Amino acid sequence: MSGLYGTLNLGTRALQTQSKGLSVAGQNLANVNNPAYSRQRLVVQTSFTLPSTLGPQGTGVSAIAIQRIHDSLLDRQIQSEVSSSGYWSAQQNALRQAQTGLGEALGSTTSGADGTTATAGISSLASLGNDLSGLFAEFQNLAATPGSITQRSALLARARNLTDQFHRTDERLSQVGASLDQSVRSDLTEANDLLASVAKLNEQIRRSETATGGTANDLRDRRQEKIEALARLTSVDSFEDTDGQFSLSVGGEVLVSGKQVVATLSAQDDGNGGLQIRTSTGNPVALSGGSIQGTLEVRGGALATLRGDLDRLAGTLATEVNALHRNGFNLSGGTGADFFTGTTAAGLQVNAQLLSNPSLIQASGTAGAAGDNQTALALARLGNQSLASLGGQTLSEAYSQTVTSLGQTLANADTQVEDQQLVGNLLLGKRNATSGVSIDEEMADLVKYQKAFQASAKIVSIVDQMLDEVIGLKR
Amino acid sequence: MRVPSNAFPTSLVQQLNTLNNRQNRLQSQAATGQKLQWAADDPAAMQRALDLQQASRTNTQYGKNISFLQERTTATVSSVRSLNTLLDRANEIAILADDTKSPDQLRHYATEIDQLIRQAVQTGNSRHRDEYLFAGTRSDQPPFVLGEDADGNVQTVTYQGNSDVAELEVARNSTVSLQVPGTNTSGTGAPGLFGDSRSGSDVFAHLISLRQHLTAGDTKAIATVDRPALSNDEDQVLFRLAEVGASQARLESASTTNANLNTQFRESLSEVTDADLAQTLVELSATQTAYRAALQSGANLLGVSLMDYLR
């Protein structure tokens, strides 16, 4: 049975459906600048049919769902890309800090009070390389006037510049290490917060979907956003269960299951000065991507190597200089003193006795000959000597290799970050093409729904007039 | 493919960012004239730049060593020259002092020789930058010490230096001596300027003997002993002068080589690190054009949507 009242109902339903469509378009437009938002679409179908003498007769339209348009395969790809871009960005950032800490940059300004480097046009700014060759230059000057106290004081000043530079560089690098630790810890705090958010969203999604049916589109968008934020910090595997809840696991360790955070992550001292990531249940976790792992790898890799190289350089310098210096004779014929003390970049010092009395520098090869410079000459030549303990390199070669191998690692990270950015942009663009809101489309939809609304309203008003006509028949 | 509304702004921002980065890099290259600053910019070039820098610094230091040695050699040459002049006069006196001279004249000559001895000691004790030139490596104390008799005549001149010679590098593995020993009686090493056991030269002993013979009026001994001895001494001094002259020439050529090397290092370093200004500026202006085009097209696209045409 349909009749005029049936048509009136049909009109009402149509009005409701069109206004729902309008509100979905409005929701889309409102979220046009929300990057985590997936556009939604109203799914409509013809409403139930009524039997009639003419066969089943339609009763108009009804809305059955608000669909979220997205591609879960792309979500997964983006998740893993985000992990590797987080990993490389963290490496790039950490390595940049290390490079700055090392401080070896070429600049057009000249350095060195004596202008030794001025002739080179381009010189290193205050750096170890500069101070290292400065020391050997002073050994040469000492060889020229081995008896001169002025010259000896100049040498000591230069040697102190060098040890200070070693200390400063080591200190800067250790600060870089500390700041990397800090960033790992703050990343972990953030990751744990995100785990909690995902668990909470799982619960909300389950609750709202079982209560009302359909899908909790906006909550799911928000959860995907949290998972991707987590993926930037650490590689994460996600599995959707039948309730639409996501389980998250990192390195094989389940961290979130349904509404529960099974375990959180923390950084522990591994006993060798390194950091190890463990779950709150005590299991070590092997991360395979994300910024935490990127930072950890630089901390335990490039940065540790760099500091080790500097220690080795300082140690070799001290050993080799001392071996020669010990056999020399000072101005009063004394012998056997060391030039440097300490064997690490942080511990290298000029022998304090020499500092207080420059005449104790053992420049001479024979006792009682102030003009003899054999030891000074040997020390000066050490600068150009290949040393077995440095793998057949000279001190300055070993240093420049340290600089360039760090540079190489950073250059590699730079390239990777660029590549990741391209891949990431491509994937995000693809997802955006599917899920992004288009104002034009929504405007067209608005017009569409508006017109349909007007048409449905027309039906109601015509039925109304017709009912008037029917009531008027009695008069 | 669908193009959602935020595709334009997103990609515009990315493109502008890329262009901005490039502009920034090119601008700083143009401003500093340098294409290499940090190792990560170009690790291989950085390695080369650091090695060249090191080589250049070492070479600069060799240059300083050379100027120091040149200074010292000049001081040495002038001392040796004055010793030569002095010996010239002593030889002259040895020749003049023959039978025809009266004992008074001979005594006058003796006084002159005494003065010459003192002058020679002074020459032997010449210094350069606080170091005695002719003391071997015991250069912190005067090498020659006068001993006088009661009348104030020079009796002995003792050498308290040694016969060792220190060397200084003028290039890698190439050295030049810093000193000339005053006296060398060891039979090995660098010959002494004032006396050497191998050639039998001994300026002071021979001058003192001449003076003694002059005082004694022993012209025969002067002719047979002192004249040949002093003439040998003078020859030896001339040899030393030639040697020092030769090392001056060596230093001169080392200095030229050094300067050439420095230029070469500077050029190589500039090749590795300097930006090609023409190329950089062309690239910069190309990037600026692209940047402007991106802004222009972006501004046009961003403002337009279907909304503009709906009433």
mmCIF file of N, CA and C in Angstrom, chain B residues 12 15-16 19 23 285-301:
data_model
loop_
_atom_site.group_PDB
_atom_site.id
_atom_site.type_symbol
_atom_site.label_atom_id
_atom_site.label_comp_id
_atom_site.label_asym_id
_atom_site.label_seq_id
_atom_site.Cartn_x
_atom_site.Cartn_y
_atom_site.Cartn_z
ATOM 1 N N LEU B 12 53.492 21.853 -3.870
ATOM 2 C CA LEU B 12 54.101 23.176 -4.063
ATOM 3 C C LEU B 12 55.125 23.444 -2.950
ATOM 4 N N GLN B 15 58.185 21.373 -3.603
ATOM 5 C CA GLN B 15 59.007 21.911 -4.686
ATOM 6 C C GLN B 15 59.729 23.187 -4.258
ATOM 7 N N LEU B 16 58.988 24.050 -3.573
ATOM 8 C CA LEU B 16 59.615 25.298 -3.130
ATOM 9 C C LEU B 16 60.763 25.007 -2.176
ATOM 10 N N LEU B 19 63.724 23.814 -4.172
ATOM 11 C CA LEU B 19 64.338 24.944 -4.872
ATOM 12 C C LEU B 19 65.043 25.879 -3.906
ATOM 13 N N GLN B 23 68.827 26.941 -3.983
ATOM 14 C CA GLN B 23 69.196 28.371 -4.016
ATOM 15 C C GLN B 23 70.161 28.716 -2.902
ATOM 16 N N SER B 285 70.802 31.481 -11.209
ATOM 17 C CA SER B 285 69.730 32.252 -11.834
ATOM 18 C C SER B 285 68.699 31.308 -12.445
ATOM 19 N N ALA B 286 69.149 30.131 -12.900
ATOM 20 C CA ALA B 286 68.184 29.148 -13.398
ATOM 21 C C ALA B 286 67.251 28.706 -12.272
ATOM 22 N N THR B 287 67.849 28.477 -11.096
ATOM 23 C CA THR B 287 67.047 28.044 -9.946
ATOM 24 C C THR B 287 66.071 29.129 -9.522
ATOM 25 N N GLN B 288 66.560 30.387 -9.583
ATOM 26 C CA GLN B 288 65.675 31.489 -9.205
ATOM 27 C C GLN B 288 64.486 31.586 -10.153
ATOM 28 N N THR B 289 64.764 31.366 -11.443
ATOM 29 C CA THR B 289 63.676 31.398 -12.424
ATOM 30 C C THR B 289 62.655 30.312 -12.104
ATOM 31 N N ALA B 290 63.169 29.096 -11.816
ATOM 32 C CA ALA B 290 62.272 27.990 -11.484
ATOM 33 C C ALA B 290 61.465 28.318 -10.237
ATOM 34 N N TYR B 291 62.123 28.963 -9.278
ATOM 35 C CA TYR B 291 61.456 29.310 -8.024
ATOM 36 C C TYR B 291 60.305 30.283 -8.283
ATOM 37 N N ARG B 292 60.619 31.298 -9.106
ATOM 38 C CA ARG B 292 59.590 32.291 -9.432
ATOM 39 C C ARG B 292 58.433 31.637 -10.171
ATOM 40 N N ALA B 293 58.785 30.733 -11.122
ATOM 41 C CA ALA B 293 57.744 30.060 -11.895
ATOM 42 C C ALA B 293 56.852 29.240 -10.971
ATOM 43 N N ALA B 294 57.492 28.545 -9.996
ATOM 44 C CA ALA B 294 56.720 27.724 -9.064
ATOM 45 C C ALA B 294 55.781 28.593 -8.240
ATOM 46 N N LEU B 295 56.288 29.734 -7.786
ATOM 47 C CA LEU B 295 55.458 30.636 -6.990
ATOM 48 C C LEU B 295 54.284 31.156 -7.801
ATOM 49 N N GLN B 296 54.614 31.569 -9.029
ATOM 50 C CA GLN B 296 53.607 32.155 -9.918
ATOM 51 C C GLN B 296 52.496 31.150 -10.195
ATOM 52 N N SER B 297 52.910 29.944 -10.657
ATOM 53 C CA SER B 297 51.903 28.951 -11.033
ATOM 54 C C SER B 297 51.140 28.502 -9.797
ATOM 55 N N GLY B 298 51.854 28.378 -8.684
ATOM 56 C CA GLY B 298 51.209 27.970 -7.445
ATOM 57 C C GLY B 298 50.153 28.986 -7.035
ATOM 58 N N ALA B 299 50.526 30.263 -7.101
ATOM 59 C CA ALA B 299 49.589 31.308 -6.699
ATOM 60 C C ALA B 299 48.344 31.269 -7.574
ATOM 61 N N ASN B 300 48.538 31.006 -8.863
ATOM 62 C CA ASN B 300 47.392 30.955 -9.771
ATOM 63 C C ASN B 300 46.477 29.789 -9.449
ATOM 64 N N LEU B 301 47.089 28.611 -9.181
ATOM 65 C CA LEU B 301 46.297 27.405 -8.978
ATOM 66 C C LEU B 301 45.574 27.422 -7.643
#
